[in-house]
Structure formats: structure tokens, C-alpha cells
Short mmCIF file of C-alpha atoms and ligand atoms in Angstrom, two decimals:
data_model
loop_
_atom_site.label_atom_id
_atom_site.label_comp_id
_atom_site.label_asym_id
_atom_site.label_seq_id
_atom_site.Cartn_x
_atom_site.Cartn_y
_atom_site.Cartn_z
CA UNK A 21 20.34 -30.85 9.76
CA UNK A 22 16.44 -31.20 9.50
CA UNK A 23 15.15 -28.49 8.16
CA UNK A 24 18.38 -28.47 5.59
CA UNK A 25 17.18 -31.60 4.63
CA UNK A 26 13.21 -30.57 4.15
CA UNK A 27 14.30 -27.25 2.22
CA UNK A 28 16.61 -29.45 -0.55
CA UNK A 29 12.85 -31.07 -0.36
CA UNK A 30 11.24 -28.30 -0.95
CA UNK A 31 13.20 -26.90 -3.51
CA UNK A 32 12.91 -29.43 -5.62
CA UNK A 33 9.12 -30.19 -5.22
CA UNK A 34 9.29 -26.07 -6.30
CA UNK A 35 10.99 -27.35 -9.26
CA UNK A 36 9.09 -29.33 -9.93
CA UNK A 37 5.68 -26.88 -9.65
CA UNK A 38 7.86 -24.24 -11.84
CA UNK A 39 8.45 -26.88 -14.62
CA UNK A 40 5.05 -28.11 -14.93
CA UNK A 41 4.08 -24.73 -15.38
CA UNK A 42 6.39 -23.83 -18.10
CA UNK A 43 5.57 -26.66 -19.87
CA UNK A 44 1.44 -25.86 -19.87
CA UNK A 45 2.29 -21.98 -19.96
CA UNK A 46 5.39 -21.16 -20.72
CA UNK A 47 5.12 -18.28 -18.93
CA UNK A 48 7.81 -15.41 -18.23
CA UNK A 49 7.22 -16.13 -15.03
CA UNK A 50 10.97 -15.59 -12.85
CA UNK A 51 10.01 -18.84 -11.69
CA UNK A 52 9.84 -20.68 -14.85
CA UNK A 53 12.67 -19.14 -15.87
CA UNK A 54 15.08 -19.98 -12.53
CA UNK A 55 13.44 -23.15 -13.58
CA UNK A 56 14.28 -23.89 -16.81
CA UNK A 57 18.15 -23.27 -16.55
CA UNK A 58 18.24 -25.52 -13.11
CA UNK A 59 17.52 -28.37 -15.23
CA UNK A 60 19.48 -29.11 -18.20
CA UNK A 61 17.35 -32.19 -19.94
CA UNK A 62 13.50 -29.95 -19.77
CA UNK A 63 12.30 -33.12 -22.15
CA UNK A 64 13.41 -35.87 -20.32
CA UNK A 65 10.83 -37.41 -17.10
CA UNK A 66 12.31 -35.71 -13.79
CA UNK A 67 12.97 -38.14 -11.65
CA UNK A 68 13.09 -37.54 -8.06
CA UNK A 69 15.85 -38.81 -5.43
CA UNK A 70 14.62 -39.12 -2.22
CA UNK A 71 18.33 -40.21 -0.35
CA UNK A 72 18.61 -42.85 2.22
CA UNK A 73 18.18 -41.90 5.85
CA UNK A 74 21.82 -40.12 6.77
CA UNK A 75 23.57 -42.98 9.79
CA UNK A 76 26.46 -40.72 10.77
CA UNK A 77 26.32 -39.68 13.99
CA UNK A 78 29.20 -36.34 12.78
CA UNK A 79 27.36 -33.18 12.47
CA UNK A 80 27.22 -32.65 8.86
CA UNK A 81 28.54 -29.95 6.95
CA UNK A 82 26.42 -28.57 4.58
CA UNK A 83 26.57 -26.21 1.67
CA UNK A 84 24.11 -22.66 2.18
CA UNK A 85 24.14 -22.13 -1.50
CA UNK A 86 22.91 -18.18 -1.00
CA UNK A 87 19.44 -17.85 -2.14
CA UNK A 88 18.95 -20.17 0.83
CA UNK A 89 20.74 -18.42 3.47
CA UNK A 90 18.24 -16.85 5.42
CA UNK A 91 16.77 -13.70 4.21
CA UNK A 92 19.34 -10.47 4.56
CA UNK A 93 18.04 -7.58 6.39
CA UNK A 94 16.24 -5.07 4.32
CA UNK A 95 18.83 -3.59 2.50
CA UNK A 96 18.02 1.03 2.75
CA UNK A 97 20.66 1.42 0.07
CA UNK A 98 18.56 -0.38 -2.95
CA UNK A 99 17.36 2.81 -4.47
CA UNK A 100 18.82 6.51 -4.13
CA UNK A 101 17.10 8.71 -1.35
CA UNK A 102 19.22 11.81 -3.27
CA UNK A 103 17.13 11.52 -7.40
CA UNK A 104 13.95 13.09 -7.94
CA UNK A 105 13.40 10.05 -10.04
CA UNK A 106 13.77 7.39 -7.45
CA UNK A 107 10.62 6.58 -5.54
CA UNK A 108 12.65 6.85 -1.99
CA UNK A 109 13.69 10.28 -2.46
CA UNK A 110 13.18 12.08 0.56
CA UNK A 111 11.86 15.82 -0.25
CA UNK A 112 11.42 18.34 3.24
CA UNK A 113 12.40 21.35 4.77
CA UNK A 114 16.07 20.91 4.46
CA UNK A 115 16.21 18.90 1.26
CA UNK A 116 14.51 20.60 -2.16
CA UNK A 117 14.34 18.28 -5.29
CA UNK A 118 17.95 19.56 -6.99
CA UNK A 119 17.05 22.15 -9.65
CA UNK A 120 14.03 22.42 -8.59
CA UNK A 121 12.78 25.24 -10.81
CA UNK A 122 13.82 23.11 -13.30
CA UNK A 123 11.98 19.49 -12.27
CA UNK A 124 9.68 17.85 -14.30
CA UNK A 125 8.92 13.96 -13.06
CA UNK A 126 9.47 11.35 -15.96
CA UNK A 127 6.69 9.52 -17.34
CA UNK A 128 3.52 11.78 -15.41
CA UNK A 129 0.36 9.93 -16.61
CA UNK A 130 -3.37 10.75 -16.41
CA UNK A 131 -5.12 9.16 -13.63
CA UNK A 132 -7.22 5.60 -14.27
CA UNK A 133 -10.95 7.25 -16.06
CA UNK A 134 -13.27 6.13 -13.38
CA UNK A 135 -11.29 7.77 -10.75
CA UNK A 136 -12.80 10.68 -10.07
CA UNK A 137 -10.18 13.97 -10.16
CA UNK A 138 -11.67 17.10 -10.38
CA UNK A 139 -8.82 18.96 -11.40
CA UNK A 140 -7.09 16.66 -13.99
CA UNK A 141 -4.00 16.06 -11.45
CA UNK A 142 -1.91 13.44 -13.07
CA UNK A 143 1.09 11.09 -11.50
CA UNK A 144 4.01 9.18 -12.67
CA UNK A 145 2.95 5.61 -14.27
CA UNK A 146 4.09 3.52 -11.64
CA UNK A 147 1.96 5.77 -8.49
CA UNK A 148 -0.96 5.80 -10.25
CA UNK A 149 -1.03 2.31 -10.80
CA UNK A 150 -0.54 1.66 -7.54
CA UNK A 151 -3.69 4.31 -7.19
CA UNK A 152 -6.42 2.88 -9.33
CA UNK A 153 -5.32 -0.92 -7.65
CA UNK A 154 -5.86 0.91 -3.96
CA UNK A 155 -9.06 3.12 -5.78
CA UNK A 156 -10.66 -0.73 -5.86
CA UNK A 157 -9.44 -2.70 -3.23
CA UNK A 158 -11.41 0.34 -0.82
CA UNK A 159 -14.45 -0.11 -3.05
CA UNK A 160 -14.46 -3.32 -2.29
CA UNK A 161 -13.33 -3.89 1.21
CA UNK A 162 -15.22 0.10 2.94
CA UNK A 163 -17.77 0.50 -0.33
CA UNK A 164 -16.04 3.80 -0.51
CA UNK A 165 -15.01 5.63 -3.82
CA UNK A 166 -11.62 7.41 -3.40
CA UNK A 167 -11.30 10.86 -5.03
CA UNK A 168 -8.22 12.82 -5.86
CA UNK A 169 -7.26 16.04 -4.63
CA UNK A 170 -4.30 16.51 -5.83
CA UNK A 171 -1.59 15.11 -7.40
CA UNK A 172 1.21 16.43 -9.77
CA UNK A 173 2.42 19.59 -9.21
CA UNK A 174 4.50 21.81 -10.73
CA UNK A 175 7.12 24.30 -9.04
CA UNK A 176 5.43 27.28 -10.56
CA UNK A 177 1.45 26.24 -9.55
CA UNK A 178 3.38 25.14 -5.94
CA UNK A 179 3.92 28.50 -5.75
CA UNK A 180 0.63 30.13 -6.49
CA UNK A 181 -0.38 27.62 -3.95
CA UNK A 182 1.63 28.59 -1.07
CA UNK A 183 1.57 32.04 -1.83
CA UNK A 184 -1.93 31.89 -1.15
CA UNK A 185 -1.17 30.21 1.89
CA UNK A 186 0.74 32.83 3.16
CA UNK A 187 -1.52 35.43 2.06
CA UNK A 188 -3.85 33.84 4.08
CA UNK A 189 -2.33 32.14 7.51
CA UNK A 190 1.09 34.06 7.00
CA UNK A 191 4.50 32.81 6.57
CA UNK A 192 4.28 30.61 9.08
CA UNK A 193 1.12 29.17 9.35
CA UNK A 194 1.31 28.66 5.59
CA UNK A 195 5.05 26.28 6.37
CA UNK A 196 3.16 24.36 9.45
CA UNK A 197 0.46 22.99 6.05
CA UNK A 198 2.13 23.74 2.83
CA UNK A 199 5.30 23.09 1.20
CA UNK A 200 7.63 26.10 -0.20
CA UNK A 201 7.75 26.03 -3.54
CA UNK A 202 11.25 23.07 -4.43
CA UNK A 203 10.33 21.65 -1.63
CA UNK A 204 6.58 19.52 -2.27
CA UNK A 205 6.31 16.32 -2.05
CA UNK A 206 3.55 16.80 -5.31
CA UNK A 207 6.34 17.92 -7.41
CA UNK A 208 7.84 14.33 -7.21
CA UNK A 209 5.11 13.30 -9.10
CA UNK A 210 4.26 10.71 -6.55
CA UNK A 211 2.08 12.40 -3.83
CA UNK A 212 -1.53 12.53 -3.83
CA UNK A 213 -3.91 14.02 -2.06
CA UNK A 214 -7.77 11.95 -1.86
CA UNK A 215 -10.58 11.75 0.02
CA UNK A 216 -13.87 9.85 -0.53
CA UNK A 217 -16.94 10.68 -1.93
CA UNK A 218 -19.38 11.77 0.60
CA UNK A 219 -16.91 11.84 3.15
CA UNK A 220 -18.08 15.40 3.99
CA UNK A 221 -14.38 16.52 4.98
CA UNK A 222 -12.12 18.65 2.49
CA UNK A 223 -7.80 19.27 2.76
CA UNK A 224 -7.55 20.44 5.89
CA UNK A 225 -7.55 19.22 9.57
CA UNK A 226 -8.21 15.60 11.11
CA UNK A 227 -11.47 15.28 9.04
CA UNK A 228 -10.81 12.89 6.84
CA UNK A 229 -8.93 10.47 9.14
CA UNK A 230 -11.50 9.89 11.30
CA UNK A 231 -14.31 8.82 8.84
CA UNK A 232 -14.23 4.73 7.67
CA UNK A 233 -12.10 5.81 4.17
CA UNK A 234 -9.38 7.72 6.04
CA UNK A 235 -8.84 5.60 8.64
CA UNK A 236 -8.61 1.59 6.15
CA UNK A 237 -6.11 4.25 4.10
CA UNK A 238 -4.43 5.03 6.96
CA UNK A 239 -4.37 1.04 7.92
CA UNK A 240 -3.80 0.12 4.20
CA UNK A 241 -1.85 2.13 2.00
CA UNK A 242 1.28 0.10 2.80
CA UNK A 243 -0.46 -3.09 0.95
CA UNK A 244 -0.06 -0.56 -2.80
CA UNK A 245 3.32 0.94 -1.59
CA UNK A 246 2.06 4.46 -0.30
CA UNK A 247 2.54 6.35 3.07
CA UNK A 248 0.90 8.23 5.33
CA UNK A 249 3.50 11.04 4.73
CA UNK A 250 2.46 13.89 8.06
CA UNK A 251 1.18 11.31 10.84
CA UNK A 252 0.00 13.67 13.65
CA UNK A 253 2.01 12.74 15.90
CA UNK A 254 5.50 13.35 14.48
CA UNK A 255 5.00 17.63 13.06
CA UNK A 256 8.56 17.66 14.86
CA UNK A 257 9.96 14.93 12.41
CA UNK A 258 8.21 15.92 8.92
CA UNK A 259 7.45 19.68 9.51
CA UNK A 260 4.06 19.62 8.68
CA UNK A 261 0.77 18.92 10.71
CA UNK A 262 -1.31 15.91 10.73
CA UNK A 263 -2.26 15.46 6.88
CA UNK A 264 -4.54 13.07 6.86
CA UNK A 265 -5.48 12.95 3.02
CA UNK A 266 -1.27 12.85 2.34
CA UNK A 267 -0.25 9.99 0.68
CA UNK A 268 2.85 9.08 -0.96
CA UNK A 269 4.21 6.20 -3.41
CA UNK A 270 7.44 4.77 -2.79
CA UNK A 271 6.84 1.51 -3.46
CA UNK A 272 5.21 -1.74 -1.26
CA UNK A 273 8.81 -2.50 -0.56
CA UNK A 274 9.90 0.17 1.04
CA UNK A 275 5.86 0.40 2.70
CA UNK A 276 5.66 -3.02 3.93
CA UNK A 277 9.04 -2.81 5.68
CA UNK A 278 8.58 0.10 7.00
CA UNK A 279 4.72 -0.88 8.13
CA UNK A 280 6.37 -4.13 9.62
CA UNK A 281 9.13 -1.99 11.31
CA UNK A 282 6.40 0.11 12.89
CA UNK A 283 8.63 3.68 11.20
CA UNK A 284 6.41 6.41 10.28
CA UNK A 285 8.61 8.87 8.79
CA UNK A 286 10.19 8.15 5.68
CA UNK A 287 13.32 11.04 7.89
CA UNK A 288 13.05 8.05 10.70
CA UNK A 289 13.38 5.16 8.65
CA UNK A 290 16.40 6.27 6.54
CA UNK A 291 18.78 7.76 9.32
CA UNK A 292 17.66 11.35 9.04
CA UNK A 293 17.85 14.34 10.62
CA UNK A 294 14.26 16.30 12.11
CA UNK A 295 12.83 18.80 9.42
CA UNK A 296 10.68 20.66 11.49
CA UNK A 297 12.19 24.23 9.28
CA UNK A 298 13.87 25.89 6.93
CA UNK A 299 16.95 25.88 6.95
CA UNK A 300 17.69 29.49 5.18
ZN1 LIG B 423 -0.75 17.16 -0.43
#
């Protein structure tokens, strides 16, 4: 009962705060809108009524409104994992991009111009915005300049990349480090390979994961909606060797939930089969 009483008082105070904010700024925040719709007469002075202590000894039945209820568990069905335009889309060696040869993601944009991007790769808008925030944070928190080594790769570019690896390493070797065309996170426009200025590393081996920037990214990318797609201990799940440079944008809600649960692959989080190799 005490908790319910406190919740009611907090709600009143929160409403007052939002009302004052709305009066002062007329901003468009959801809180202000909610306050406006809750309060029937915003021109009258608001009154706070503090109820007298309840005298009854019987338990009170306090109705719980849905918005006050304890938040339910994370809704894993809130977005599609099958639609390649969804930020939760899962692509791996068993889950190719549908009609991949013809798929081009929407809203590709250039990266913010102060982020080094030597090959000029774009990303989808939301992923590019999040990258810019992450790059700013890396500069502010560890004094490092993130560098975009890759971003969106079209189907035919992926074909060239993959075939180059096949020529060097053979099919088995190429499959451990590069996606076949149609199976790459890079074709979604939501994956990026990141190094840092002066890291001394390339997109190969564990080098970057041992640097200040690599370690910062591994620990902090989730704050910006990014996930390290191919962790060192999940090769059997992802089908790829450790790639400390490869990050996938999945949105802050999902990246935070995975971080909080300690789950590091999309396959495990969504209960999908491991994807150590191609089916065909
Ligand atoms: Zn990559």
C-alpha cells in the first residue's frame, strides 16, 4: 500500500513537472503531450491534494493502471528478424538476405564528414547517426579517432571481396572470414568495420581487440546500439572467427537488453539455430 501511495504522489509530481515544462517551452516531448492529455484544464492553477492517512486495517484493492505496472519482459517480437530492412534482421550462414542480388537498403547516407572513411562507404541513416555519436564518445572518453574501414557493401562488391578471399585462402578459409554474397551483414547497410587512427592494426586477427579503442568499443558499443557481431568465443554460433572490428547496428533497446542479459549473439538471443556453416 505504501508503494502504491508513493507511486500516486510521484505521478502527481511528474505531471506537475511536465506541465511546467510544457508551459515554459511548449516542447513536443511525449511527457508534455501526456501531461496535456491527462490534465483537463491546464489554465487553472493545479492543486495537489494529499490524502489523509487511511484508517482502515483491511487491505485495499488498488487498481493498477497498465502504464504503472511493472514493465513486462523485453518483447522479442517487437520487430522483425526476417525483414532485411528491420534493425533486428538476423543474417548469417543459414539466413541469407531474401532476394539478395536485388536488395539495396533504404536510406543509405554518407558518414559524417569528420569521421575518417577512406573508402567512402555509406551506412543507413540510423546506423550512421549512431556511429557519429559513438565516434564523439570515443574522442571524449579515450581520446581516440574511430575510422570507418567498411560500411554498406553492395551484393556485387561482396562477391568481389569474397572471391578475393577464396583466391587467397580457398573456400574453407574464405568462409571463416568473409561472407558469401547475399549472406553479409554489410549488405544490410547496418554493419561497419571500425579501426582507430594509429591503432597499427588491420582487419585481420585479434590485434584491434587488444588496443584501447578496440577494448572501449567492445565494452561501450551497446550504448550506441551497436553489437560486436563475431566475438572470440562464439565462432561455433556465428560461423566466423573473432572480428574485433566488425560492429552491427541493432538499436539501443536491443543492444542494451543483450548487454544486461549477457547474451552476445543474435542467434542465441532470438533462440535461432547456430550457423557454423552454409546449408547448401
Ligand atoms: Zn565486417
